[in-house]
Short mmCIF file of C-alpha atoms in Angstrom, two decimals:
data_model
loop_
_atom_site.label_atom_id
_atom_site.label_comp_id
_atom_site.label_asym_id
_atom_site.label_seq_id
_atom_site.Cartn_x
_atom_site.Cartn_y
_atom_site.Cartn_z
CA UNK A 453 90.86 -111.22 -34.93
CA UNK A 454 90.41 -111.67 -31.16
CA UNK A 455 88.53 -114.30 -29.92
CA UNK A 456 88.00 -115.80 -33.73
CA UNK A 457 85.73 -118.94 -32.33
CA UNK A 458 83.72 -116.35 -29.68
CA UNK A 459 83.30 -113.62 -32.68
CA UNK A 460 82.03 -116.25 -35.41
CA UNK A 461 79.53 -117.62 -32.89
CA UNK A 462 78.13 -114.27 -31.87
CA UNK A 463 78.34 -113.03 -35.62
CA UNK A 464 76.03 -116.09 -36.51
CA UNK A 465 74.20 -116.72 -33.59
CA UNK A 466 72.56 -113.07 -34.00
CA UNK A 467 71.41 -113.31 -37.28
CA UNK A 468 67.77 -115.05 -36.21
CA UNK A 469 66.75 -111.87 -34.48
CA UNK A 470 66.00 -109.97 -37.97
CA UNK A 471 63.65 -112.24 -37.86
CA UNK A 472 61.52 -111.31 -35.12
CA UNK A 473 62.61 -107.80 -35.67
CA UNK A 474 58.92 -106.31 -36.70
CA UNK A 475 56.89 -108.48 -34.39
CA UNK A 476 59.42 -107.78 -31.02
CA UNK A 477 61.57 -105.29 -31.76
CA UNK A 478 62.21 -104.21 -28.14
CA UNK A 479 63.36 -108.43 -27.19
CA UNK A 480 65.56 -108.59 -30.63
CA UNK A 481 67.56 -105.67 -29.54
CA UNK A 482 67.64 -106.71 -25.74
CA UNK A 483 69.25 -109.89 -26.93
CA UNK A 484 71.44 -108.60 -29.74
CA UNK A 485 73.10 -105.63 -28.00
CA UNK A 486 72.79 -107.52 -24.13
CA UNK A 487 74.66 -110.49 -25.93
CA UNK A 488 77.39 -107.70 -27.28
CA UNK A 489 77.03 -106.14 -23.67
CA UNK A 490 78.24 -109.65 -22.31
CA UNK A 491 81.21 -110.53 -24.73
CA UNK A 492 82.56 -106.67 -23.71
CA UNK A 493 82.40 -107.33 -20.33
CA UNK A 494 84.27 -111.00 -20.91
CA UNK A 495 87.00 -108.95 -22.35
CA UNK A 496 87.34 -106.34 -19.42
CA UNK A 497 87.97 -109.43 -17.68
CA UNK A 498 90.02 -111.64 -19.98
CA UNK A 499 91.36 -108.25 -21.26
CA UNK A 500 91.74 -107.29 -24.53
CA UNK A 501 89.33 -106.75 -27.31
CA UNK A 502 85.82 -107.81 -27.43
CA UNK A 503 85.07 -110.09 -29.37
CA UNK A 504 82.79 -109.17 -32.83
CA UNK A 505 82.96 -109.32 -36.88
CA UNK A 506 82.91 -106.47 -39.35
CA UNK A 507 80.25 -107.96 -40.69
CA UNK A 508 77.63 -107.20 -38.34
CA UNK A 509 76.59 -103.91 -39.80
CA UNK A 510 73.14 -105.79 -39.94
CA UNK A 511 73.21 -104.94 -36.60
CA UNK A 512 72.00 -101.55 -37.46
CA UNK A 513 68.60 -102.84 -38.82
CA UNK A 514 67.72 -103.44 -35.04
CA UNK A 515 67.95 -99.73 -33.51
CA UNK A 516 65.85 -98.93 -36.71
CA UNK A 517 63.27 -101.68 -36.15
CA UNK A 518 62.92 -100.63 -32.74
CA UNK A 519 62.03 -96.84 -33.29
CA UNK A 520 60.14 -97.67 -36.63
CA UNK A 521 57.67 -100.74 -35.78
CA UNK A 522 58.05 -100.60 -31.54
CA UNK A 523 56.04 -98.38 -29.68
CA UNK A 524 57.02 -94.77 -27.45
CA UNK A 525 57.72 -97.18 -24.12
CA UNK A 526 59.52 -100.18 -26.11
CA UNK A 527 62.21 -97.45 -27.96
CA UNK A 528 62.37 -95.44 -24.50
CA UNK A 529 63.14 -98.76 -22.84
CA UNK A 530 65.56 -100.04 -25.55
CA UNK A 531 67.50 -96.96 -25.99
CA UNK A 532 69.82 -97.70 -23.17
CA UNK A 533 70.42 -100.88 -23.95
CA UNK A 534 71.70 -99.56 -27.52
CA UNK A 535 73.79 -96.99 -26.69
CA UNK A 536 75.34 -98.40 -23.50
CA UNK A 537 77.44 -101.17 -25.49
CA UNK A 538 78.10 -98.72 -27.98
CA UNK A 539 79.59 -96.26 -25.48
CA UNK A 540 81.86 -98.96 -23.94
CA UNK A 541 83.10 -100.23 -27.05
CA UNK A 542 85.35 -97.19 -27.88
CA UNK A 543 87.49 -97.22 -25.08
CA UNK A 544 88.05 -101.13 -25.23
CA UNK A 545 88.78 -100.72 -29.09
CA UNK A 546 91.52 -99.05 -31.10
CA UNK A 547 88.97 -96.40 -32.06
CA UNK A 548 89.66 -92.70 -33.54
CA UNK A 549 87.69 -89.96 -32.10
CA UNK A 550 86.91 -89.66 -35.84
CA UNK A 551 85.54 -93.12 -36.19
CA UNK A 552 84.13 -92.99 -32.72
CA UNK A 553 81.64 -89.73 -33.97
CA UNK A 554 81.36 -91.49 -37.62
CA UNK A 555 79.54 -94.65 -35.44
CA UNK A 556 77.53 -92.87 -33.32
CA UNK A 557 76.30 -90.70 -36.38
CA UNK A 558 75.32 -94.06 -38.25
CA UNK A 559 73.99 -95.48 -34.83
CA UNK A 560 71.91 -92.63 -34.67
CA UNK A 561 71.05 -92.03 -38.42
CA UNK A 562 69.30 -95.28 -38.19
CA UNK A 563 67.03 -94.32 -35.88
CA UNK A 564 65.99 -91.07 -37.14
CA UNK A 565 65.59 -92.91 -40.06
CA UNK A 566 63.07 -95.03 -38.62
CA UNK A 567 61.36 -92.20 -36.82
CA UNK A 568 61.15 -90.51 -40.12
CA UNK A 569 59.16 -93.62 -41.87
CA UNK A 570 57.46 -93.93 -38.56
CA UNK A 571 56.06 -90.31 -38.70
CA UNK A 572 55.57 -90.85 -42.48
CA UNK A 573 53.44 -93.82 -42.20
CA UNK A 574 51.46 -92.31 -39.54
CA UNK A 575 50.68 -89.04 -41.33
CA UNK A 576 49.68 -91.21 -44.44
CA UNK A 577 46.96 -93.14 -42.06
CA UNK A 578 46.07 -90.10 -40.29
CA UNK A 579 45.74 -88.50 -44.16
CA UNK A 580 43.49 -91.64 -45.90
CA UNK A 581 41.32 -91.15 -42.38
CA UNK A 582 40.48 -88.01 -42.86
CA UNK A 583 39.39 -88.26 -46.69
CA UNK A 584 37.44 -91.64 -45.64
CA UNK A 585 35.80 -89.55 -43.22
CA UNK A 586 34.79 -86.75 -45.72
CA UNK A 587 33.40 -89.32 -48.32
CA UNK A 588 31.68 -91.09 -45.27
CA UNK A 589 29.78 -87.83 -44.77
CA UNK A 590 29.41 -86.84 -48.32
CA UNK A 591 27.52 -90.09 -48.42
CA UNK A 592 25.57 -89.39 -45.60
CA UNK A 593 24.29 -86.06 -46.73
CA UNK A 594 23.20 -88.07 -49.95
CA UNK A 595 21.87 -90.29 -48.42
CA UNK A 596 19.69 -87.90 -46.13
CA UNK A 597 18.36 -86.09 -48.99
CA UNK A 598 17.60 -88.69 -50.94
CA UNK A 599 15.71 -90.26 -48.02
CA UNK A 600 14.19 -87.33 -47.31
CA UNK A 601 12.67 -86.28 -50.57
CA UNK A 602 11.09 -89.76 -50.58
CA UNK A 603 9.97 -89.50 -47.27
CA UNK A 604 8.07 -86.50 -48.12
CA UNK A 605 6.54 -87.35 -51.15
CA UNK A 606 5.34 -90.71 -49.19
CA UNK A 607 3.77 -88.63 -46.26
CA UNK A 608 2.04 -86.40 -48.96
CA UNK A 609 0.38 -89.56 -51.14
CA UNK A 610 -0.60 -90.53 -47.37
CA UNK A 611 -2.18 -87.61 -46.37
CA UNK A 612 -4.16 -87.51 -49.62
CA UNK A 613 -5.23 -91.17 -48.98
CA UNK A 614 -6.73 -90.64 -45.86
CA UNK A 615 -8.41 -86.96 -46.86
CA UNK A 616 -10.25 -89.25 -49.73
CA UNK A 617 -10.52 -91.99 -48.11
CA UNK A 618 -14.19 -91.97 -47.04
CA UNK A 619 -15.54 -90.29 -50.71
CA UNK A 620 -13.25 -92.02 -52.58
CA UNK A 621 -11.52 -95.13 -51.98
CA UNK A 622 -10.22 -96.06 -55.46
CA UNK A 623 -8.21 -92.46 -54.72
CA UNK A 624 -6.84 -94.12 -51.46
CA UNK A 625 -5.94 -97.73 -53.19
CA UNK A 626 -4.05 -95.58 -55.69
CA UNK A 627 -2.18 -93.42 -53.36
CA UNK A 628 -1.15 -96.69 -51.03
CA UNK A 629 0.04 -98.15 -54.46
CA UNK A 630 2.07 -94.88 -55.02
CA UNK A 631 3.79 -94.78 -51.63
CA UNK A 632 4.49 -98.68 -51.91
CA UNK A 633 6.72 -97.62 -55.02
CA UNK A 634 8.12 -94.72 -53.45
CA UNK A 635 8.79 -96.55 -50.42
CA UNK A 636 10.36 -99.25 -52.65
CA UNK A 637 12.23 -96.71 -54.61
CA UNK A 638 13.77 -95.72 -51.23
CA UNK A 639 14.86 -98.33 -49.48
CA UNK A 640 16.50 -99.84 -52.86
CA UNK A 641 18.76 -96.61 -52.49
CA UNK A 642 19.36 -96.73 -49.21
CA UNK A 643 20.36 -100.17 -49.48
CA UNK A 644 22.79 -98.99 -52.36
CA UNK A 645 24.19 -95.98 -50.45
CA UNK A 646 24.68 -98.34 -47.25
CA UNK A 647 26.70 -101.10 -49.39
CA UNK A 648 29.01 -97.93 -50.54
CA UNK A 649 29.26 -97.11 -46.60
CA UNK A 650 30.50 -100.62 -46.02
CA UNK A 651 33.07 -100.98 -48.74
CA UNK A 652 34.72 -98.26 -47.82
CA UNK A 653 35.23 -99.26 -44.39
CA UNK A 654 38.26 -101.43 -44.47
CA UNK A 655 37.96 -102.92 -41.47
CA UNK A 656 34.53 -103.81 -41.87
CA UNK A 657 33.87 -107.49 -40.31
CA UNK A 658 33.49 -109.94 -43.31
CA UNK A 659 31.98 -112.33 -41.95
CA UNK A 660 28.55 -113.08 -43.74
CA UNK A 661 25.33 -112.29 -42.38
CA UNK A 662 23.35 -115.04 -40.42
CA UNK A 663 20.18 -116.45 -42.12
CA UNK A 664 16.80 -118.37 -41.25
CA UNK A 665 19.18 -121.82 -42.62
CA UNK A 666 21.80 -120.97 -40.37
CA UNK A 667 19.27 -121.73 -37.35
CA UNK A 668 20.05 -125.44 -36.98
CA UNK A 669 23.50 -124.20 -35.14
CA UNK A 670 21.82 -122.72 -32.35
CA UNK A 671 21.68 -125.72 -30.29
CA UNK A 672 25.18 -126.09 -30.41
CA UNK A 673 26.05 -122.47 -29.11
CA UNK A 674 25.45 -121.17 -25.44
CA UNK A 675 24.73 -124.12 -22.47
CA UNK A 676 21.02 -124.24 -20.94
CA UNK A 677 18.32 -126.51 -22.06
CA UNK A 678 18.51 -128.16 -25.59
CA UNK A 679 16.85 -126.42 -28.52
CA UNK A 680 14.73 -127.99 -31.16
CA UNK A 681 14.61 -126.25 -34.44
CA UNK A 682 11.60 -127.08 -37.39
CA UNK A 683 12.06 -124.99 -40.54
CA UNK A 684 9.22 -125.23 -43.23
CA UNK A 685 8.45 -123.89 -46.29
CA UNK A 686 10.69 -121.71 -49.13
CA UNK A 687 12.96 -120.03 -46.15
CA UNK A 688 16.23 -120.16 -48.43
CA UNK A 689 14.27 -117.48 -50.71
CA UNK A 690 13.69 -114.37 -48.36
CA UNK A 691 15.10 -111.44 -48.68
CA UNK A 692 18.42 -111.41 -46.41
CA UNK A 693 17.78 -108.48 -44.27
CA UNK A 694 14.57 -110.44 -43.36
CA UNK A 695 16.40 -113.95 -42.82
CA UNK A 696 18.74 -112.04 -40.92
CA UNK A 697 16.48 -110.14 -39.16
CA UNK A 698 14.37 -113.56 -38.23
CA UNK A 699 17.38 -115.09 -37.41
CA UNK A 700 18.35 -112.54 -34.85
CA UNK A 701 14.62 -112.38 -33.09
CA UNK A 702 14.88 -116.53 -32.33
CA UNK A 703 18.18 -116.19 -31.45
CA UNK A 704 17.40 -113.23 -28.36
CA UNK A 705 14.26 -115.68 -28.15
CA UNK A 706 16.82 -118.20 -27.39
CA UNK A 707 18.79 -116.41 -25.46
CA UNK A 708 15.89 -115.02 -22.90
CA UNK A 709 14.50 -118.45 -22.70
CA UNK A 710 17.98 -120.31 -21.58
CA UNK A 711 18.40 -117.32 -18.90
CA UNK A 712 15.19 -116.78 -17.38
CA UNK A 713 12.81 -119.71 -18.28
CA UNK A 714 12.33 -121.56 -14.47
CA UNK A 715 13.01 -125.35 -14.70
CA UNK A 716 13.21 -125.31 -18.70
CA UNK A 717 14.43 -128.54 -20.39
CA UNK A 718 13.46 -127.68 -23.71
CA UNK A 719 13.13 -124.91 -26.43
CA UNK A 720 11.44 -125.00 -29.71
CA UNK A 721 11.97 -122.88 -32.43
CA UNK A 722 9.41 -123.17 -35.63
CA UNK A 723 9.78 -121.33 -38.48
CA UNK A 724 6.95 -121.31 -41.34
CA UNK A 725 7.19 -119.00 -44.28
CA UNK A 726 4.88 -119.02 -47.06
CA UNK A 727 4.07 -116.57 -50.04
CA UNK A 728 3.62 -113.36 -48.26
CA UNK A 729 4.32 -114.14 -44.58
CA UNK A 730 7.16 -115.30 -42.60
CA UNK A 731 5.77 -116.90 -38.97
CA UNK A 732 8.72 -117.41 -35.84
CA UNK A 733 7.64 -118.81 -32.60
CA UNK A 734 9.75 -119.79 -29.73
CA UNK A 735 8.91 -121.20 -26.78
CA UNK A 736 10.03 -123.62 -23.81
CA UNK A 737 8.54 -126.32 -21.26
CA UNK A 738 9.77 -123.93 -18.26
CA UNK A 739 6.85 -123.36 -15.16
CA UNK A 740 4.32 -121.40 -16.06
CA UNK A 741 4.20 -117.51 -14.48
CA UNK A 742 1.48 -115.87 -13.90
CA UNK A 743 0.73 -112.04 -15.07
CA UNK A 744 2.36 -109.50 -12.48
CA UNK A 745 4.69 -112.02 -10.33
CA UNK A 746 7.55 -112.38 -12.95
CA UNK A 747 8.07 -112.32 -16.67
CA UNK A 748 6.55 -114.63 -19.05
CA UNK A 749 8.61 -117.48 -20.53
CA UNK A 750 10.10 -116.28 -23.86
CA UNK A 751 8.01 -116.01 -27.44
CA UNK A 752 7.47 -114.50 -30.21
#
């Protein structure tokens, strides 16, 4: 074995490149095959065969990984880095033409396998996206048909209630109760379908939606005047959609006050909830602006 110590150092020292072959395919190819090229240049200068171990067949994983996990640009840049040492090694070693052809065949087979698996993964992803798109389209149609049916019933009942409201108030009240029932059913069905749509989206954001109880975090978000939050009532029992809406309104109002309120040093956020209503008030102690001259201080 020529250059026994150097061969051992190169053969063992390049093994860690396998650890980063997927995350940095071009870098590990440059390191591994660049080292091989350096050893070949060393052999040309010193005379004799280049160092290397026969057990370094693991380096075939690097061309495969470059094509399989690297981008097209990385593959184009890394291909010369792979081929130059492979071509130079033929005249430097006692390799027969048959062995050289077989070696290049194995090398290109590894790269072809990487390209085949890359294309297979791409085709599989496109197929899943197409199936997901068809399912979402079907769900959207079902949602439209369901909502349209119930909304039509609501409109008809509203028209009937308006027609008899002057002569028969009891019939108008009955129509309103029917409208309330239909609207509640429509909302429930729409939420269930939207929930299915969200589950079908694999990349959906899993972060919980903010609620009124999270308003205490507003003073720590963003820069500007201090924010005082006062929450009274049973806000924990609010419907999630309503609670998120109140939070968004307060957040937007605080943001507007911080950006546009003149000489404001403090922003007050007050939320009061009872059995029927939720009251939200956002105000600041900035300068009072007369109507027509500028926008009023943020208030909801």
